[in-house]
Amino acid sequence: REVTRSSSDMAVEMLSFDNPVFAAYAFYAAILIVKMIFVQLWTGVQRNKHSEPAYSEDVSLYKVGKDWKMPSKENENVERVRRNLLNDLENIPTFLILSLIYILTGPTPSIAFWHFRIFTVGRIAHTISYLMALQPLRSIAFAVGFASYISVTAQIILRALSV
């Protein structure tokens, strides 16, 4: 008697660390999340360094020994880091969700690894160039990561159309 596996069993198998594509996804997802945490913390460092609180009620909390201003969006250092985080929030979570769907398409491991690597390296280079105000490197880094984003999306669409 032949035992057939259900689709849900296969999906669970694909989303386990026994699947090298999922293991690679988890690794690169963790790197991207750590990178975002760094940018979040760096935002606080820049706010503290430049006495730029996020909210007016923060002025009284942190006023010890400093001349804190009321919140503004005029400090380029603080705004640069904050905008970098917003850009991450626009791109990284969507890529991570799409990549989970991509894993379920059963991609060739080496191709999937390159998608994850390229996106991750692109986002790290984007952050470095954003924080250091390096153009055109920032745009190039964004485009590199975005190309991987588009490729993963195209693979999902092509797989869905082939069913």
Tab-separated table of C-alpha atoms in Angstrom:
chain	number	residue	atom	x	y	z
A	1	ARG	CA	0.000	0.000	0.000
A	2	GLU	CA	1.412	3.394	-1.027
A	3	VAL	CA	1.167	6.272	1.383
A	4	THR	CA	0.633	9.687	-0.191
A	5	ARG	CA	1.688	12.852	1.519
A	6	SER	CA	-0.698	15.751	1.809
A	7	SER	CA	0.121	19.254	0.570
A	8	SER	CA	0.234	20.491	4.138
A	9	ASP	CA	2.791	17.797	5.053
A	10	MET	CA	4.952	18.880	2.133
A	11	ALA	CA	4.618	22.552	3.099
A	12	VAL	CA	5.661	21.797	6.687
A	13	GLU	CA	8.637	19.860	5.326
A	14	MET	CA	9.640	22.779	3.072
A	15	LEU	CA	9.432	25.211	5.991
A	16	SER	CA	11.738	23.231	8.255
A	17	PHE	CA	15.454	23.419	8.882
A	18	ASP	CA	15.768	20.063	7.101
A	19	ASN	CA	15.202	22.056	3.898
A	20	PRO	CA	18.493	23.832	3.020
A	21	VAL	CA	16.566	26.640	1.276
A	22	PHE	CA	14.578	27.367	4.433
A	23	ALA	CA	17.742	27.168	6.552
A	24	ALA	CA	19.417	29.730	4.266
A	25	TYR	CA	16.291	31.901	4.392
A	26	ALA	CA	16.326	31.812	8.208
A	27	PHE	CA	20.012	32.748	8.279
A	28	TYR	CA	19.643	35.732	5.948
A	29	ALA	CA	16.363	36.811	7.576
A	30	ALA	CA	18.140	36.908	10.945
A	31	ILE	CA	20.955	39.027	9.467
A	32	LEU	CA	18.413	41.468	8.007
A	33	ILE	CA	16.525	41.720	11.283
A	34	VAL	CA	19.757	42.327	13.237
A	35	LYS	CA	20.622	45.031	10.679
A	36	MET	CA	17.235	46.684	11.266
A	37	ILE	CA	17.731	46.510	15.043
A	38	PHE	CA	21.108	48.211	14.590
A	39	VAL	CA	19.453	51.034	12.616
A	40	GLN	CA	16.765	51.389	15.301
A	41	LEU	CA	19.424	51.678	18.001
A	42	TRP	CA	21.500	54.049	15.854
A	43	THR	CA	18.447	56.304	15.560
A	44	GLY	CA	18.401	56.619	19.353
A	45	VAL	CA	22.142	57.267	19.442
A	46	GLN	CA	21.765	60.073	16.892
A	47	ARG	CA	18.784	61.558	18.741
A	48	ASN	CA	20.799	61.572	21.974
A	49	LYS	CA	23.974	62.898	20.333
A	50	HIS	CA	22.131	65.785	18.674
A	51	SER	CA	19.640	66.408	21.526
A	52	GLU	CA	16.702	65.659	19.238
A	53	PRO	CA	13.951	63.811	21.138
A	54	ALA	CA	11.275	61.915	19.245
A	55	TYR	CA	8.403	63.434	21.232
A	56	SER	CA	7.920	66.564	23.332
A	57	GLU	CA	7.387	64.536	26.521
A	58	ASP	CA	10.894	63.061	26.066
A	59	VAL	CA	12.475	66.482	26.655
A	60	SER	CA	11.765	66.422	30.408
A	61	LEU	CA	12.921	62.812	30.732
A	62	TYR	CA	16.326	63.317	29.122
A	63	LYS	CA	17.059	66.946	29.937
A	64	VAL	CA	19.757	66.074	32.497
A	65	GLY	CA	22.865	68.123	31.685
A	66	LYS	CA	21.929	68.825	28.072
A	67	ASP	CA	20.219	71.560	26.171
A	68	TRP	CA	17.465	69.460	24.605
A	69	LYS	CA	15.288	70.992	21.936
A	70	MET	CA	11.685	70.315	21.201
A	71	PRO	CA	11.232	67.585	18.549
A	72	SER	CA	11.898	68.703	15.002
A	73	LYS	CA	12.681	67.161	11.665
A	74	GLU	CA	15.529	69.539	10.990
A	75	ASN	CA	18.556	67.540	12.128
A	76	GLU	CA	19.908	65.810	9.024
A	77	ASN	CA	21.817	63.181	11.027
A	78	VAL	CA	18.724	62.041	12.915
A	79	GLU	CA	16.495	62.239	9.838
A	80	ARG	CA	18.954	60.280	7.700
A	81	VAL	CA	18.922	57.334	10.118
A	82	ARG	CA	15.151	57.564	10.600
A	83	ARG	CA	14.512	57.577	6.833
A	84	ASN	CA	16.865	54.622	6.429
A	85	LEU	CA	14.784	52.666	8.944
A	86	LEU	CA	11.584	53.629	7.141
A	87	ASN	CA	13.103	52.409	3.877
A	88	ASP	CA	14.001	49.115	5.571
A	89	LEU	CA	10.437	48.786	6.840
A	90	GLU	CA	9.128	49.324	3.302
A	91	ASN	CA	11.360	46.633	1.798
A	92	ILE	CA	12.608	43.981	4.201
A	93	PRO	CA	9.344	42.610	5.690
A	94	THR	CA	7.797	42.300	2.232
A	95	PHE	CA	10.862	40.481	0.903
A	96	LEU	CA	10.789	38.104	3.872
A	97	ILE	CA	7.108	37.289	3.315
A	98	LEU	CA	7.615	36.837	-0.428
A	99	SER	CA	10.631	34.622	0.253
A	100	LEU	CA	8.551	32.285	2.417
A	101	ILE	CA	6.092	31.916	-0.459
A	102	TYR	CA	9.043	31.452	-2.814
A	103	ILE	CA	10.338	28.584	-0.658
A	104	LEU	CA	6.978	26.848	-1.134
A	105	THR	CA	7.513	26.888	-4.909
A	106	GLY	CA	10.394	24.443	-4.428
A	107	PRO	CA	13.164	26.579	-5.941
A	108	THR	CA	16.578	25.303	-6.939
A	109	PRO	CA	18.639	25.746	-3.749
A	110	SER	CA	21.593	27.521	-5.367
A	111	ILE	CA	19.313	30.046	-7.079
A	112	ALA	CA	17.347	30.659	-3.879
A	113	PHE	CA	20.591	31.141	-1.932
A	114	TRP	CA	21.679	33.795	-4.428
A	115	HIS	CA	18.342	35.595	-4.157
A	116	PHE	CA	18.710	35.760	-0.372
A	117	ARG	CA	22.403	36.742	-0.496
A	118	ILE	CA	21.955	39.458	-3.102
A	119	PHE	CA	19.035	41.039	-1.273
A	120	THR	CA	20.879	40.936	2.067
A	121	VAL	CA	24.131	42.364	0.700
A	122	GLY	CA	22.154	45.019	-1.192
A	123	ARG	CA	20.316	46.092	1.971
A	124	ILE	CA	23.507	46.196	4.055
A	125	ALA	CA	25.288	48.241	1.374
A	126	HIS	CA	22.206	50.467	1.139
A	127	THR	CA	22.301	51.137	4.884
A	128	ILE	CA	26.026	51.908	4.914
A	129	SER	CA	25.749	54.218	1.916
A	130	TYR	CA	22.593	55.849	3.318
A	131	LEU	CA	24.211	56.595	6.683
A	132	MET	CA	27.396	57.863	5.036
A	133	ALA	CA	25.508	59.866	2.366
A	134	LEU	CA	27.201	58.039	-0.513
A	135	GLN	CA	25.519	58.554	-3.859
A	136	PRO	CA	25.304	56.900	-6.360
A	137	LEU	CA	26.285	53.876	-4.220
A	138	ARG	CA	23.033	54.146	-2.257
A	139	SER	CA	20.934	53.965	-5.428
A	140	ILE	CA	23.021	51.111	-6.841
A	141	ALA	CA	22.742	49.137	-3.582
A	142	PHE	CA	18.983	49.690	-3.533
A	143	ALA	CA	18.700	48.555	-7.164
A	144	VAL	CA	20.726	45.395	-6.495
A	145	GLY	CA	18.460	44.396	-3.600
A	146	PHE	CA	15.360	45.406	-5.520
A	147	ALA	CA	16.382	43.220	-8.489
A	148	SER	CA	16.388	40.205	-6.176
A	149	TYR	CA	13.012	41.315	-4.785
A	150	ILE	CA	11.542	41.481	-8.308
A	151	SER	CA	13.090	38.150	-9.299
A	152	VAL	CA	11.596	36.340	-6.298
A	153	THR	CA	8.212	37.903	-7.066
A	154	ALA	CA	8.447	36.854	-10.726
A	155	GLN	CA	9.325	33.279	-9.710
A	156	ILE	CA	6.236	33.119	-7.490
A	157	ILE	CA	3.987	34.464	-10.257
A	158	LEU	CA	5.421	32.055	-12.838
A	159	ARG	CA	4.957	29.105	-10.474
A	160	ALA	CA	1.386	30.151	-9.695
A	161	LEU	CA	0.571	30.442	-13.403
A	162	SER	CA	1.965	26.988	-14.101
A	163	VAL	CA	-0.492	25.235	-11.765
